[in-house]
Amino acid sequence: MSVKQIAILFSGEGSNMEVLIKKLHQKRFDDFEVEVVAAITNKPDAKGIKKADDLGIDVIMIDHKSYDSREAFDMKLVETLQDLDVDLTILAGFMRILTPVFTDTIKAINIHPALLPLYKGADALKRSFEGKETTAGVTAHLVVSEVDGGEMVLQKSFDKTGMDFDTFEEKIHACEHEIFPKAVIKVLQNLH
Ligand code: GRF
């Protein structure tokens, strides 16, 4: 049986990372097993660091403030992921815009708190809440150089009519936690 190695990049709470580790790490899917080889953060004070530690996953700190340019930071990410021999990289609340240095080299999937192609970019959760549509949701998608512009892997939507912001935010996170592990497995199944 083969092992598919993944690394998870995060910047803050790390709730998606936590769910991914719990649902995927050392679990078997069809003819492969998933191994979370590391969690990587760019934020020394990210709350998710403790979550990964508690789950026994190595945390690697790559502070973007130590690099002179986005490209230099991205090169360090690429080298680290290549050294780890990762099959797929997961962006789980990783709050950095990535340059082609990263996106042209690394196969990655991201979770976005809106129904792409609506509300690409920053503050999507708030903008989606305030938007005139009655339906909202989340999207797992492949990462390309255009921010939130890659091929969709999975989406989940819900009716937001009458929701206050806190309920909306909770629902968004619940949807993310439901579809992101499934989307990761879907991409891994199609890797050669
Ligand atoms: C999620 O809402 C995700 O869609 C966005 O950042 C948030 C990260 O949350 N990109 P967490 O750190 O996984 O709790």
Short mmCIF file of C-alpha atoms in Angstrom, two decimals, residues 7-11 38-46 49 58-84 89 94-96 98 102 106:
data_model
loop_
_atom_site.label_atom_id
_atom_site.label_comp_id
_atom_site.label_asym_id
_atom_site.label_seq_id
_atom_site.Cartn_x
_atom_site.Cartn_y
_atom_site.Cartn_z
CA ALA A 7 1.80 19.18 4.57
CA ILE A 8 -0.67 21.70 5.96
CA LEU A 9 0.03 25.45 5.88
CA PHE A 10 -1.85 27.71 8.31
CA SER A 11 -1.64 31.22 9.81
CA ALA A 38 4.35 18.63 8.87
CA ALA A 39 2.29 21.69 9.64
CA ILE A 40 3.92 24.90 8.45
CA THR A 41 3.06 28.37 9.69
CA ASN A 42 4.25 31.89 8.88
CA LYS A 43 3.02 33.29 12.21
CA PRO A 44 4.98 32.74 15.44
CA ASP A 45 1.83 33.45 17.50
CA ALA A 46 -0.61 31.30 15.49
CA ILE A 49 0.64 25.69 16.63
CA ASP A 58 5.81 18.58 13.64
CA VAL A 59 5.38 22.34 13.25
CA ILE A 60 7.80 24.24 11.03
CA MET A 61 8.00 28.02 11.43
CA ILE A 62 8.79 30.08 8.34
CA ASP A 63 8.18 33.69 9.38
CA HIS A 64 7.51 35.77 6.26
CA LYS A 65 8.94 38.81 8.07
CA SER A 66 12.41 37.23 7.85
CA TYR A 67 12.36 37.43 4.03
CA ASP A 68 12.98 40.48 1.84
CA SER A 69 10.41 39.63 -0.82
CA ARG A 70 7.37 37.44 -1.44
CA GLU A 71 9.48 35.43 -3.87
CA ALA A 72 12.23 34.75 -1.31
CA PHE A 73 9.63 33.58 1.21
CA ASP A 74 7.92 31.42 -1.39
CA MET A 75 11.27 29.87 -2.38
CA LYS A 76 11.85 28.85 1.23
CA LEU A 77 8.36 27.27 1.31
CA VAL A 78 9.06 25.41 -1.94
CA GLU A 79 12.43 24.10 -0.72
CA THR A 80 10.90 22.98 2.57
CA LEU A 81 8.01 21.18 0.86
CA GLN A 82 10.39 19.51 -1.59
CA ASP A 83 12.68 18.38 1.25
CA LEU A 84 9.64 16.88 2.97
CA THR A 89 0.16 20.82 0.02
CA PHE A 94 -2.77 30.38 5.11
CA MET A 95 -3.04 34.13 4.85
CA ARG A 96 -0.31 34.95 2.33
CA LEU A 98 1.60 33.23 -3.16
CA PHE A 102 5.20 28.68 -5.37
CA ILE A 106 3.77 23.10 -5.83
#
